[in-house]
Each structure stands twice: as structure tokens, then as C-alpha cells.
């Protein structure tokens, strides 16, 4: 069970990373969106370090 949870968190982290990269690649990136995505990514990373 723990491994499935870790895998899910890692997938979510990678997905957020892709979303951040996609937003930054746009001609006029939404800085607020990027900041929110980075906060969410950090929360996932913190949860991973606690496991």
C-alpha cells in the first residue's frame, strides 16, 4: 500500500512539473498559475519526504 501511495505522489509531482514547464513555455505565461503549481508541487514533495 505504501509503495502505491509513493508512486501516486511521484506521478503527481511529475505531472505538476510538466504543467509548470508547459506554462513557462507559453509566450505570455501566467505567473499566478505558475506560483500555484509550484506550491502544489512543493506540498507533494514535502509529503514524499515524510514517508
PDB file of N, CA and C in Angstrom, residues 1-43:
ATOM      1  N   UNK A   1       0.824  -1.197   0.000  1.00  0.00           N
ATOM      2  CA  UNK A   1       0.000   0.000   0.000  1.00  0.00           C
ATOM      3  C   UNK A   1       0.864   1.256   0.000  1.00  0.00           C
ATOM      4  N   UNK A   2       1.888   1.278   0.819  1.00  0.00           N
ATOM      5  CA  UNK A   2       2.784   2.429   0.916  1.00  0.00           C
ATOM      6  C   UNK A   2       3.438   2.712  -0.435  1.00  0.00           C
ATOM      7  N   UNK A   3       3.841   1.668  -1.140  1.00  0.00           N
ATOM      8  CA  UNK A   3       4.502   1.835  -2.422  1.00  0.00           C
ATOM      9  C   UNK A   3       3.553   2.457  -3.447  1.00  0.00           C
ATOM     10  N   UNK A   4       2.294   2.055  -3.434  1.00  0.00           N
ATOM     11  CA  UNK A   4       1.312   2.625  -4.356  1.00  0.00           C
ATOM     12  C   UNK A   4       1.120   4.111  -4.070  1.00  0.00           C
ATOM     13  N   UNK A   5       1.107   4.467  -2.803  1.00  0.00           N
ATOM     14  CA  UNK A   5       0.937   5.871  -2.422  1.00  0.00           C
ATOM     15  C   UNK A   5       2.144   6.691  -2.871  1.00  0.00           C
ATOM     16  N   UNK A   6       3.326   6.162  -2.667  1.00  0.00           N
ATOM     17  CA  UNK A   6       4.549   6.848  -3.094  1.00  0.00           C
ATOM     18  C   UNK A   6       4.552   7.008  -4.615  1.00  0.00           C
ATOM     19  N   UNK A   7       4.171   5.956  -5.325  1.00  0.00           N
ATOM     20  CA  UNK A   7       4.125   6.029  -6.792  1.00  0.00           C
ATOM     21  C   UNK A   7       3.126   7.079  -7.260  1.00  0.00           C
ATOM     22  N   UNK A   8       1.986   7.149  -6.604  1.00  0.00           N
ATOM     23  CA  UNK A   8       0.969   8.138  -6.963  1.00  0.00           C
ATOM     24  C   UNK A   8       1.491   9.552  -6.720  1.00  0.00           C
ATOM     25  N   UNK A   9       2.171   9.752  -5.601  1.00  0.00           N
ATOM     26  CA  UNK A   9       2.728  11.080  -5.302  1.00  0.00           C
ATOM     27  C   UNK A   9       3.817  11.454  -6.301  1.00  0.00           C
ATOM     28  N   UNK A  10       4.645  10.491  -6.669  1.00  0.00           N
ATOM     29  CA  UNK A  10       5.701  10.765  -7.646  1.00  0.00           C
ATOM     30  C   UNK A  10       5.102  11.116  -9.002  1.00  0.00           C
ATOM     31  N   UNK A  11       4.027  10.434  -9.388  1.00  0.00           N
ATOM     32  CA  UNK A  11       3.360  10.731 -10.650  1.00  0.00           C
ATOM     33  C   UNK A  11       2.738  12.128 -10.606  1.00  0.00           C
ATOM     34  N   UNK A  12       2.143  12.474  -9.479  1.00  0.00           N
ATOM     35  CA  UNK A  12       1.541  13.799  -9.327  1.00  0.00           C
ATOM     36  C   UNK A  12       2.622  14.877  -9.399  1.00  0.00           C
ATOM     37  N   UNK A  13       3.765  14.631  -8.771  1.00  0.00           N
ATOM     38  CA  UNK A  13       4.888  15.560  -8.785  1.00  0.00           C
ATOM     39  C   UNK A  13       5.377  15.772 -10.217  1.00  0.00           C
ATOM     40  N   UNK A  14       5.515  14.688 -10.977  1.00  0.00           N
ATOM     41  CA  UNK A  14       5.968  14.778 -12.365  1.00  0.00           C
ATOM     42  C   UNK A  14       4.945  15.519 -13.222  1.00  0.00           C
ATOM     43  N   UNK A  15       3.677  15.264 -12.977  1.00  0.00           N
ATOM     44  CA  UNK A  15       2.616  15.938 -13.723  1.00  0.00           C
ATOM     45  C   UNK A  15       2.648  17.447 -13.474  1.00  0.00           C
ATOM     46  N   UNK A  16       2.810  17.834 -12.228  1.00  0.00           N
ATOM     47  CA  UNK A  16       2.893  19.258 -11.897  1.00  0.00           C
ATOM     48  C   UNK A  16       4.126  19.888 -12.544  1.00  0.00           C
ATOM     49  N   UNK A  17       5.215  19.151 -12.568  1.00  0.00           N
ATOM     50  CA  UNK A  17       6.440  19.644 -13.195  1.00  0.00           C
ATOM     51  C   UNK A  17       6.213  19.911 -14.684  1.00  0.00           C
ATOM     52  N   UNK A  18       5.508  18.995 -15.355  1.00  0.00           N
ATOM     53  CA  UNK A  18       5.191  19.179 -16.774  1.00  0.00           C
ATOM     54  C   UNK A  18       4.275  20.385 -16.981  1.00  0.00           C
ATOM     55  N   UNK A  19       3.282  20.541 -16.106  1.00  0.00           N
ATOM     56  CA  UNK A  19       2.365  21.675 -16.225  1.00  0.00           C
ATOM     57  C   UNK A  19       3.112  23.003 -16.051  1.00  0.00           C
ATOM     58  N   UNK A  20       4.050  23.029 -15.113  1.00  0.00           N
ATOM     59  CA  UNK A  20       4.856  24.238 -14.903  1.00  0.00           C
ATOM     60  C   UNK A  20       5.679  24.538 -16.157  1.00  0.00           C
ATOM     61  N   UNK A  21       6.328  23.520 -16.704  1.00  0.00           N
ATOM     62  CA  UNK A  21       7.149  23.706 -17.904  1.00  0.00           C
ATOM     63  C   UNK A  21       6.297  24.168 -19.082  1.00  0.00           C
ATOM     64  N   UNK A  22       5.111  23.583 -19.227  1.00  0.00           N
ATOM     65  CA  UNK A  22       4.218  23.977 -20.321  1.00  0.00           C
ATOM     66  C   UNK A  22       3.801  25.442 -20.174  1.00  0.00           C
ATOM     67  N   UNK A  23       3.462  25.833 -18.956  1.00  0.00           N
ATOM     68  CA  UNK A  23       3.023  27.212 -18.734  1.00  0.00           C
ATOM     69  C   UNK A  23       4.176  28.188 -18.975  1.00  0.00           C
ATOM     70  N   UNK A  24       5.380  27.828 -18.555  1.00  0.00           N
ATOM     71  CA  UNK A  24       6.533  28.701 -18.741  1.00  0.00           C
ATOM     72  C   UNK A  24       6.913  28.822 -20.210  1.00  0.00           C
ATOM     73  N   UNK A  25       6.559  27.839 -21.014  1.00  0.00           N
ATOM     74  CA  UNK A  25       6.907  27.851 -22.437  1.00  0.00           C
ATOM     75  C   UNK A  25       5.955  28.719 -23.260  1.00  0.00           C
ATOM     76  N   UNK A  26       4.819  29.095 -22.688  1.00  0.00           N
ATOM     77  CA  UNK A  26       3.861  29.936 -23.406  1.00  0.00           C
ATOM     78  C   UNK A  26       4.453  31.325 -23.639  1.00  0.00           C
ATOM     79  N   UNK A  27       4.007  31.999 -24.690  1.00  0.00           N
ATOM     80  CA  UNK A  27       4.516  33.367 -24.963  1.00  0.00           C
ATOM     81  C   UNK A  27       4.266  34.337 -23.798  1.00  0.00           C
ATOM     82  N   UNK A  28       3.118  34.258 -23.160  1.00  0.00           N
ATOM     83  CA  UNK A  28       2.803  35.104 -22.004  1.00  0.00           C
ATOM     84  C   UNK A  28       2.368  34.208 -20.841  1.00  0.00           C
ATOM     85  N   UNK A  29       3.334  33.626 -20.127  1.00  0.00           N
ATOM     86  CA  UNK A  29       2.974  32.710 -19.042  1.00  0.00           C
ATOM     87  C   UNK A  29       2.221  33.411 -17.918  1.00  0.00           C
ATOM     88  N   UNK A  30       1.305  32.692 -17.329  1.00  0.00           N
ATOM     89  CA  UNK A  30       0.516  33.189 -16.200  1.00  0.00           C
ATOM     90  C   UNK A  30       1.337  32.962 -14.922  1.00  0.00           C
ATOM     91  N   UNK A  31       1.904  34.030 -14.397  1.00  0.00           N
ATOM     92  CA  UNK A  31       2.786  33.918 -13.223  1.00  0.00           C
ATOM     93  C   UNK A  31       2.044  33.404 -11.992  1.00  0.00           C
ATOM     94  N   UNK A  32       0.779  33.789 -11.856  1.00  0.00           N
ATOM     95  CA  UNK A  32      -0.008  33.311 -10.711  1.00  0.00           C
ATOM     96  C   UNK A  32      -0.241  31.806 -10.800  1.00  0.00           C
ATOM     97  N   UNK A  33      -0.511  31.321 -12.005  1.00  0.00           N
ATOM     98  CA  UNK A  33      -0.707  29.887 -12.223  1.00  0.00           C
ATOM     99  C   UNK A  33       0.583  29.132 -11.915  1.00  0.00           C
ATOM    100  N   UNK A  34       1.702  29.661 -12.381  1.00  0.00           N
ATOM    101  CA  UNK A  34       2.993  29.020 -12.131  1.00  0.00           C
ATOM    102  C   UNK A  34       3.274  28.969 -10.634  1.00  0.00           C
ATOM    103  N   UNK A  35       3.016  30.054  -9.931  1.00  0.00           N
ATOM    104  CA  UNK A  35       3.248  30.088  -8.481  1.00  0.00           C
ATOM    105  C   UNK A  35       2.380  29.060  -7.769  1.00  0.00           C
ATOM    106  N   UNK A  36       1.118  28.944  -8.169  1.00  0.00           N
ATOM    107  CA  UNK A  36       0.218  27.959  -7.549  1.00  0.00           C
ATOM    108  C   UNK A  36       0.679  26.540  -7.836  1.00  0.00           C
ATOM    109  N   UNK A  37       1.071  26.276  -9.068  1.00  0.00           N
ATOM    110  CA  UNK A  37       1.563  24.940  -9.420  1.00  0.00           C
ATOM    111  C   UNK A  37       2.820  24.595  -8.624  1.00  0.00           C
ATOM    112  N   UNK A  38       3.702  25.572  -8.449  1.00  0.00           N
ATOM    113  CA  UNK A  38       4.929  25.334  -7.679  1.00  0.00           C
ATOM    114  C   UNK A  38       4.615  25.061  -6.210  1.00  0.00           C
ATOM    115  N   UNK A  39       3.621  25.768  -5.654  1.00  0.00           N
ATOM    116  CA  UNK A  39       3.215  25.499  -4.265  1.00  0.00           C
ATOM    117  C   UNK A  39       2.671  24.082  -4.128  1.00  0.00           C
ATOM    118  N   UNK A  40       1.833  23.683  -5.091  1.00  0.00           N
ATOM    119  CA  UNK A  40       1.278  22.334  -5.048  1.00  0.00           C
ATOM    120  C   UNK A  40       2.381  21.287  -5.179  1.00  0.00           C
ATOM    121  N   UNK A  41       3.346  21.547  -6.067  1.00  0.00           N
ATOM    122  CA  UNK A  41       4.465  20.623  -6.265  1.00  0.00           C
ATOM    123  C   UNK A  41       5.295  20.501  -4.982  1.00  0.00           C
ATOM    124  N   UNK A  42       5.510  21.630  -4.312  1.00  0.00           N
ATOM    125  CA  UNK A  42       6.272  21.615  -3.062  1.00  0.00           C
ATOM    126  C   UNK A  42       5.545  20.808  -1.987  1.00  0.00           C
ATOM    127  N   UNK A  43       4.208  20.961  -1.906  1.00  0.00           N
ATOM    128  CA  UNK A  43       3.444  20.181  -0.920  1.00  0.00           C
ATOM    129  C   UNK A  43       3.589  18.687  -1.176  1.00  0.00           C
TER     130      UNK A  43
END
